[in-house]
Coordinates of C-alpha atoms and ligand atoms in Angstrom, one line a residue:
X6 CA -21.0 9.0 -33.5
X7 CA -22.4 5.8 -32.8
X8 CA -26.3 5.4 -32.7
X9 CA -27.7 7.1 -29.5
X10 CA -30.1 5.2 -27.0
X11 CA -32.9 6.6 -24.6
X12 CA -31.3 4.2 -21.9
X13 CA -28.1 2.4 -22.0
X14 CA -28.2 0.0 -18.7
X15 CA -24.9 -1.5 -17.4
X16 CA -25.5 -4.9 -16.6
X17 CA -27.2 -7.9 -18.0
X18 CA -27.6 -9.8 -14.9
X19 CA -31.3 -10.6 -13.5
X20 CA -32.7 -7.2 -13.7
X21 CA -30.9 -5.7 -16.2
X22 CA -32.7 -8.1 -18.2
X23 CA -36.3 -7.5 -16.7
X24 CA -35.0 -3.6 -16.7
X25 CA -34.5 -3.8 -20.6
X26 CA -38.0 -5.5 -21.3
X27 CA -39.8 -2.7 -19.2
X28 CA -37.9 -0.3 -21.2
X29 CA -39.1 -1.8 -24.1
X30 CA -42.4 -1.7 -23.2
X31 CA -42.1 2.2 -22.5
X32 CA -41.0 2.4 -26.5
X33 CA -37.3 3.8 -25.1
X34 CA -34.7 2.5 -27.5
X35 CA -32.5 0.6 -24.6
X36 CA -29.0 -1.0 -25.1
X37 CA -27.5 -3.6 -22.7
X38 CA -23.9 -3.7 -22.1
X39 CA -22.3 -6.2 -19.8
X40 CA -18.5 -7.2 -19.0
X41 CA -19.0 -10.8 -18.8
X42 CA -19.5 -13.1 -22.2
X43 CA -23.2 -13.8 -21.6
X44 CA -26.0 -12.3 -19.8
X45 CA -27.4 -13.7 -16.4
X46 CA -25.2 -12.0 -13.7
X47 CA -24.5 -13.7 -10.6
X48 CA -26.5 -16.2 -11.2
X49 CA -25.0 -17.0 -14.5
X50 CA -21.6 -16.5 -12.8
X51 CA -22.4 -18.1 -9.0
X52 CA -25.3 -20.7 -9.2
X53 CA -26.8 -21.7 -12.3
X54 CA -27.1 -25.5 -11.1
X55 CA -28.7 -24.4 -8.3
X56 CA -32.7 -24.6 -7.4
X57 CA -33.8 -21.0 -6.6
X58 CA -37.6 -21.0 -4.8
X59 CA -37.9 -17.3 -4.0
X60 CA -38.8 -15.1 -7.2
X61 CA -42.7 -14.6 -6.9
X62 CA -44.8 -17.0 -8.7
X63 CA -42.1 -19.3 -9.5
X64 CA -41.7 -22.4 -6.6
X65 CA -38.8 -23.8 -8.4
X66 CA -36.5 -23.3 -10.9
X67 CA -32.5 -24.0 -11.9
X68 CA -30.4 -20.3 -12.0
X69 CA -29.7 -21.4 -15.7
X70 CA -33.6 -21.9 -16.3
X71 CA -34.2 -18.4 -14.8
X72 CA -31.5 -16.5 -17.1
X73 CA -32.9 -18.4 -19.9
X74 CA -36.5 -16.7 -19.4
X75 CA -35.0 -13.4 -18.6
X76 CA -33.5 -13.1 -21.9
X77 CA -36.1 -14.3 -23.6
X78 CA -38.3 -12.1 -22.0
X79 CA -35.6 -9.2 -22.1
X80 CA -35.7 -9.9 -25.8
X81 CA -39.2 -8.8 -26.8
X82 CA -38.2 -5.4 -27.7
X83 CA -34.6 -6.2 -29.4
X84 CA -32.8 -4.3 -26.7
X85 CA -29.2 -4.0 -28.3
X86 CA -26.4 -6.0 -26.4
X87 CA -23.5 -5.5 -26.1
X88 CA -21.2 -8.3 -24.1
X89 CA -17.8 -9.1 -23.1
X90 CA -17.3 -5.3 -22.6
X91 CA -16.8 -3.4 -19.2
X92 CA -17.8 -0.1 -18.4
X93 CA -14.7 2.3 -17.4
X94 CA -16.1 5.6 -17.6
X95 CA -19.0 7.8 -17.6
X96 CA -19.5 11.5 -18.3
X97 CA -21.9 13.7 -19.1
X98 CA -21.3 15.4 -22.7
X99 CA -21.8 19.5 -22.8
X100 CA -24.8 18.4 -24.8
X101 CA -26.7 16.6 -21.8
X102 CA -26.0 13.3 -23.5
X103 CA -24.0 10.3 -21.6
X104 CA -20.7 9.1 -23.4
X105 CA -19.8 5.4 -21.5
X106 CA -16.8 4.0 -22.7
X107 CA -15.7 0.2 -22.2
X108 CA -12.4 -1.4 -21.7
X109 CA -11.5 -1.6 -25.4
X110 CA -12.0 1.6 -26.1
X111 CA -15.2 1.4 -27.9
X112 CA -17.9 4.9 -27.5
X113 CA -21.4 4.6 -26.5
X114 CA -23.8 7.5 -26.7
X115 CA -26.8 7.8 -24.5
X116 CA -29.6 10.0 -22.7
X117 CA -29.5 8.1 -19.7
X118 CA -27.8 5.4 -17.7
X119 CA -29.6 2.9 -15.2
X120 CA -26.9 1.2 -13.4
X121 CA -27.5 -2.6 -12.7
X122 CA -23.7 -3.5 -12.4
X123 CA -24.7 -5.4 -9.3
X124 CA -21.8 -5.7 -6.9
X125 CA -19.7 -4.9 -9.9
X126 CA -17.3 -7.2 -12.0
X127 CA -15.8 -10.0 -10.9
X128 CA -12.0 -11.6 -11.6
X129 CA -11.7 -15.1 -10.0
X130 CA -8.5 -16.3 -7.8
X131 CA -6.7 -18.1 -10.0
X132 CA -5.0 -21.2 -9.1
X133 CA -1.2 -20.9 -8.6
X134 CA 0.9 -23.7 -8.8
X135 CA 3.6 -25.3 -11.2
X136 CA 2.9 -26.1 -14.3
X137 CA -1.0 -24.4 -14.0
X138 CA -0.5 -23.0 -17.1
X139 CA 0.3 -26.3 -18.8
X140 CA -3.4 -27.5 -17.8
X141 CA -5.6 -24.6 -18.1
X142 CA -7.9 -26.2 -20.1
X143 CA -8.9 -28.7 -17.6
X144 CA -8.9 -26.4 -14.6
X145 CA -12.2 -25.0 -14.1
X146 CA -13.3 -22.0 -12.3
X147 CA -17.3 -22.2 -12.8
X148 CA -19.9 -25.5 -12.8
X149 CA -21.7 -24.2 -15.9
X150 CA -21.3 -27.7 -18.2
X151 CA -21.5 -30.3 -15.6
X152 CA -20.2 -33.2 -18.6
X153 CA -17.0 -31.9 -18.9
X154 CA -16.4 -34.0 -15.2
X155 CA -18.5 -37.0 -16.4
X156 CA -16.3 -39.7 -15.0
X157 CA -13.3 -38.2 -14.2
X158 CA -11.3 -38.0 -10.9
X159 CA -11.4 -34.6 -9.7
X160 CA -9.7 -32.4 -7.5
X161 CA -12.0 -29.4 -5.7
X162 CA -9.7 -27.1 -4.3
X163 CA -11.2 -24.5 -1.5
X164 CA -13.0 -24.3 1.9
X165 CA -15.8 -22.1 2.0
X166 CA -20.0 -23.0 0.8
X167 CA -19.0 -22.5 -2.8
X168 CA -16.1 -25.5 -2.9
X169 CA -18.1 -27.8 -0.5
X170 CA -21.6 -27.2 -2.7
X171 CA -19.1 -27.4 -5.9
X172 CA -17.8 -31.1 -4.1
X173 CA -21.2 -32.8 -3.5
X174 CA -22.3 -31.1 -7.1
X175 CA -19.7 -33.4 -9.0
X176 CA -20.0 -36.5 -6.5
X177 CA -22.6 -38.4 -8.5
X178 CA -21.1 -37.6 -11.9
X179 CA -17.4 -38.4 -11.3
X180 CA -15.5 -41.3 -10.5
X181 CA -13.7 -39.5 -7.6
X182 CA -13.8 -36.3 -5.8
X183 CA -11.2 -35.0 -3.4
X184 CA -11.9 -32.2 -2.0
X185 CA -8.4 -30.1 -0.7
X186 CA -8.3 -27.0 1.8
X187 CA -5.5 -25.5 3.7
X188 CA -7.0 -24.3 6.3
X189 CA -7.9 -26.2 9.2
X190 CA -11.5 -26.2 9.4
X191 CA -14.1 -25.6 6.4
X192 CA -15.5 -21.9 6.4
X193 CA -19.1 -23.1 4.9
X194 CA -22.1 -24.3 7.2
X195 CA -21.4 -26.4 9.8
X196 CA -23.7 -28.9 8.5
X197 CA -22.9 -28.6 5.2
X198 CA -19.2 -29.2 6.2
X199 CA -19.9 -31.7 8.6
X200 CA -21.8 -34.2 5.7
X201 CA -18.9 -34.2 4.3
X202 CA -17.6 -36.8 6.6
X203 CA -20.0 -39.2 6.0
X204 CA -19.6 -38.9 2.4
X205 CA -17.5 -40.6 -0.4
X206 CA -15.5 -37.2 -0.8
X207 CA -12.2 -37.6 0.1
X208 CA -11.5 -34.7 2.5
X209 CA -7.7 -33.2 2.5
X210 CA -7.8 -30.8 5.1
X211 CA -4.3 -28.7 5.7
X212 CA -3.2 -29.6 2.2
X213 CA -2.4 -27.4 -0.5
X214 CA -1.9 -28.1 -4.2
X215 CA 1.6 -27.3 -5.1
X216 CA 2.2 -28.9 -8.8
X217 CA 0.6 -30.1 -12.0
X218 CA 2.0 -33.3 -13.4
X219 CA 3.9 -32.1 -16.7
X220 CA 3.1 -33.3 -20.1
X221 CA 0.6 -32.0 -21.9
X222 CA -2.6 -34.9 -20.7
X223 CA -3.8 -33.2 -16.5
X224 CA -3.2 -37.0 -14.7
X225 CA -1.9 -36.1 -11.5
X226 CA -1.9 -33.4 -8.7
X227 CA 0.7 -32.8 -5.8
X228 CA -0.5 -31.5 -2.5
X229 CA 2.0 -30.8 0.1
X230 CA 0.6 -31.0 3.8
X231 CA 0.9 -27.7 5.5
X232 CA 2.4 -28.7 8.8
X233 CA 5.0 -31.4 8.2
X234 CA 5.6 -29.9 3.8
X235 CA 5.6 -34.0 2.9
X236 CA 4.5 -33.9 -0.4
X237 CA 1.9 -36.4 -1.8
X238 CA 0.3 -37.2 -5.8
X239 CA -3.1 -37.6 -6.1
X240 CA -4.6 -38.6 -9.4
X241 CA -6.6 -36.2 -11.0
X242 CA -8.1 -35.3 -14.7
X243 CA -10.1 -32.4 -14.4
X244 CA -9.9 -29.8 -11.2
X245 CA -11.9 -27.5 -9.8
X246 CA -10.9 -24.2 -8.2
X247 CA -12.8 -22.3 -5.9
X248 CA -10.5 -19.6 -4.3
X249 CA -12.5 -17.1 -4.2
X250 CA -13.0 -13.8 -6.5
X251 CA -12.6 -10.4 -6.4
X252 CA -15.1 -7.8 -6.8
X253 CA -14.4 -4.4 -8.4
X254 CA -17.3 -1.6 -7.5
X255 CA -14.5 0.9 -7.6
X256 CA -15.5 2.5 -10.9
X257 CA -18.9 3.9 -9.3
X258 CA -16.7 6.1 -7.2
X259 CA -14.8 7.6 -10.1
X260 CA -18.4 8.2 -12.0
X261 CA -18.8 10.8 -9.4
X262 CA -21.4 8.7 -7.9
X263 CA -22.8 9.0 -3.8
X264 CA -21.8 4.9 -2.4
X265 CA -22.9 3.6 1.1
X266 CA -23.8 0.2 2.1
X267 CA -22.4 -1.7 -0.8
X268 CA -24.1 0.2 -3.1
X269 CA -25.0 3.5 -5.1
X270 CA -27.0 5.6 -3.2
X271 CA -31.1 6.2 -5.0
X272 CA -34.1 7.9 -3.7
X273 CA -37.4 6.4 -3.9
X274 CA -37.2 7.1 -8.0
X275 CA -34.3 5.3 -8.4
X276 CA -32.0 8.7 -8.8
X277 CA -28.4 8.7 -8.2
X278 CA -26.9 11.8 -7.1
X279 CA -26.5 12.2 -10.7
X280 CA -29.2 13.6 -13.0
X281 CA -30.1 11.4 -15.6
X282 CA -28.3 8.3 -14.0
X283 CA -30.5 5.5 -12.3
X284 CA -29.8 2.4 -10.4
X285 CA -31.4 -0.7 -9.5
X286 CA -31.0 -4.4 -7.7
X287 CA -28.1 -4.9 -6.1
X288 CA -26.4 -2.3 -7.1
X289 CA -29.0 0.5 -5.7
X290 CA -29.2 1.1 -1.8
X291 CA -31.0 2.8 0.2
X292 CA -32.4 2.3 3.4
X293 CA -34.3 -1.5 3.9
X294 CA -32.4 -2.9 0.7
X295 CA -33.3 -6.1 0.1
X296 CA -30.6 -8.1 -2.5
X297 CA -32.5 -10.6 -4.2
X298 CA -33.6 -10.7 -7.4
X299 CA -37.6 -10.3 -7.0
X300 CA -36.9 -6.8 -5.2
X301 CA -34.2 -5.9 -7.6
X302 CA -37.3 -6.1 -10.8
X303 CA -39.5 -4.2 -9.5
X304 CA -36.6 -1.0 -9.2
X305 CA -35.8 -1.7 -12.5
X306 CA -39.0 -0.4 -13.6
X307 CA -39.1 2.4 -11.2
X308 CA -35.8 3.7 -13.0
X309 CA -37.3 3.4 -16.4
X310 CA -40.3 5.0 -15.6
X311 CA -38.0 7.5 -14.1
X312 CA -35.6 7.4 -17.4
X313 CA -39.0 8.1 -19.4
X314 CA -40.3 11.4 -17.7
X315 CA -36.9 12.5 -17.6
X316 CA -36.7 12.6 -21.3
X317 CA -40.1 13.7 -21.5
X318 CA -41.9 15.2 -18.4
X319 CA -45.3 14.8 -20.2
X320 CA -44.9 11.0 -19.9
X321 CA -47.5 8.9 -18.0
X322 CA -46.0 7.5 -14.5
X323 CA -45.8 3.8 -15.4
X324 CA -46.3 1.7 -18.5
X325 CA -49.0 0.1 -19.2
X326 CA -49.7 -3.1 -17.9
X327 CA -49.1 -6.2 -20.0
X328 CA -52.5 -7.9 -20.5
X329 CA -53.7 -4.3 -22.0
X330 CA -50.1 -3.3 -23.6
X331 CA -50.3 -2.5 -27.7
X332 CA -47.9 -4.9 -28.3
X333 CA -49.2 -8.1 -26.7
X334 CA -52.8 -7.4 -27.8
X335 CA -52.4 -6.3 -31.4
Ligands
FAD408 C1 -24.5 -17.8 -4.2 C2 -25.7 -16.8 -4.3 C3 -27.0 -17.4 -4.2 C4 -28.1 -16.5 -4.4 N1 -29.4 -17.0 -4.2 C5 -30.4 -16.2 -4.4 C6 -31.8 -16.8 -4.4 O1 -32.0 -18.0 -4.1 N2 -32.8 -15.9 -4.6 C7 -32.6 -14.6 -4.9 O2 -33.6 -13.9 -5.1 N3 -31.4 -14.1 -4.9 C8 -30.3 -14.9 -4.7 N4 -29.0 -14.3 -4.8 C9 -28.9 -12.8 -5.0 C10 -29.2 -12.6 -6.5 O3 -28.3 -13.3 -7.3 C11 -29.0 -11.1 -6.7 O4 -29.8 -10.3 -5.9 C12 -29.2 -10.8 -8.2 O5 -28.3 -11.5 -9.1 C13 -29.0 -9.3 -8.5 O6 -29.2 -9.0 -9.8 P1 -28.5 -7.8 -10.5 O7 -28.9 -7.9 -12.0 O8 -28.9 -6.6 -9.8 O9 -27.0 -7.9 -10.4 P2 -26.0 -9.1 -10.8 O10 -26.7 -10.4 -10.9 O11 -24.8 -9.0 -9.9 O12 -25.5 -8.7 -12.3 C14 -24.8 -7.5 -12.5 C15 -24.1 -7.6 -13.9 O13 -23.5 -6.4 -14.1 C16 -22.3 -6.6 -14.8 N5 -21.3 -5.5 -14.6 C17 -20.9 -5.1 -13.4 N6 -20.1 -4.0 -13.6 C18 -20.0 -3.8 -14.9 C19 -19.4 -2.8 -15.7 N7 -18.6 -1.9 -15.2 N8 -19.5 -2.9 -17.0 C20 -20.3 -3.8 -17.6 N9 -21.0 -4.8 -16.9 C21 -20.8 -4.7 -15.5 C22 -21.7 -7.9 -14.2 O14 -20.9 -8.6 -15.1 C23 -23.1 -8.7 -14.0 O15 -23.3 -9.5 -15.1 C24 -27.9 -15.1 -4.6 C25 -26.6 -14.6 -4.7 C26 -25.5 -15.4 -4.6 C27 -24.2 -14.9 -4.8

């Protein structure tokens, strides 16, 4: 049997992170195990380029800045991590201990579980059109390394916030943007969608792109307008695809765990309907949920305190506060 863990918590996004350094500083030997390649969540996945000016004590700061000092943080107590591996099942052994097993197949043993799978995984749209496959490589789904567009004509494909942001993101580091949507209208802000008129994006509305230029160098696009099907090239090196994703929660359900509103159902401890179990940020819900990242911490350590006197009754409520904590003051 692989090693067993006090706490095993599904997701590294924001507060799985924070959730694994309060473990740690209630001496629980913790693993992390996320589906996505590195930690950071949504914000990792959605927004790292953004400025964020909510989380307490913090006026401003970049998403990527913000995962950085969660993992460093989540770090202090070498939490194990696992990565790149989803969760597909969760049972409780004879033996009271928790058997989750990811995707590939692989066992991990545990005596509890805090949930922090936030609205679960996430599987972008995928961009169909001829010859997509040819071009992979230069078809991105995520702004995470902002160079790879350095000075390149690009095509944004989408209408809602994300596409539009995604547009005005690359304007002052490519040579070109246009920006294509088949709809009519855009389905961000108003605003938003309206300074995009008076901008030097070049706005395709009721287009669609229908082909990749063959060869193995991404030089052109073809769009086809909706209403009349005339077909037109743009030129375009790199593209950017915002169609949307799809989010999977499903799993919860099969866990045998209570759902409402988006979420897993916790009492004021953090409890599932499942002993033993635990979740937190925006995964948790109960009644005045609030999904943003400084609510989601401070569950996080009201499921590890609850994690700790589950395993041992005897245990004190909370940890002890940082400033007076053994480990920052020996
Ligand atoms: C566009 C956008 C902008 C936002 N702006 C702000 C803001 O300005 N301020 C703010 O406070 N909040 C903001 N939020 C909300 C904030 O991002 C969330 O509240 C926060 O990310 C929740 O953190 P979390 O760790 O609970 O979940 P998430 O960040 O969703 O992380 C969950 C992690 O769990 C993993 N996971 C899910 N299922 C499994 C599984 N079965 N197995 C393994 N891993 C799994 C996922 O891969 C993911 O990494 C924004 C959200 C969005 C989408």
């Amino acid at each position: 049997m692989s090693s067993l863990f006090d706490v095993t918590i599904i997701g590294a996004g924001p507060v799985g992170l924070y959730t694994a350094f309060y473990s740690g500083l209630r001496a629980l030997k913790t693993k992390v195990i996320d589906a996505e390649p590195d930690v950071g969540g949504k914000i990792r996945y959605f927004y790292p380029d953004k400025n964020i000016h909510d989380v307490g004590g913090i006026a401003e700061i970049t998403g990527a800045e913000l995962v950085q000092n969660f993992k460093m943080q989540a770090e202090t107590f070498e939490p194990e991590f696992v990565l790149g591996k989803r969760v597909t099942s969760l049972i409780k052994q004879q033996d009271e201990i928790f058997l989750l097993k990811t995707e590939d197949g692989e066992l991990h043993y545990s005596k509890t579980v805090i949930i922090a799978c936030g609205s679960g995984t996430y599987e972008v749209n995928p961009l169909i059109a001829e010859n997509a496959a040819l071009h992979h490589a230069k078809t991105h789904y995520h702004l995470r390394d902002l160079e790879q567009f350095r000075g390149k004509k690009v095509v944004v494909s989408g209408g809602g916030d994300a596409a539009i942001d995604a547009a005005f993101t690359l304007l002052p580091i490519a040579k070109t943007v246009d920006l294509i949507y088949r709809g009519e209208n855009f389905k961000g802000y108003e605003k938003r969608a309206s300074d995009l008129l008076t901008s030097k994006i070049q706005v395709h509305l009721q287009h669609e792109i229908t082909a990749l230029n063959e060869g193995s160098e991404l030089e052109t696009v073809t769009v086809c307008a909706k209403a009349s099907g005339e077909e037109s090239t743009l030129s375009c090196e790199a593209l950017f695809i915002s169609h949307g994703v799809e989010v999977d929660f499903s799993f919860t359900k099969n866990w045998g765990l209570h759902t409402a509103d988006w979420g897993i159902q916790v009492n004021p401890f953090m409890q599932t309907n499942l002993p033993g179990v635990y979740a937190c940020g925006d995964a948790a819900a109960y009644s005045r949920k609030i999904r943003i990242i400084s609510a989601g911490l401070h569950e996080g350590a009201i499921a590890v305190n609850s994690a700790k006197q589950y395993l041992d009754p005897d245990a004190a409520n909370e940890a002890m506060v940082s400033t007076h904590h053994d480990h920052f003051t020996n």
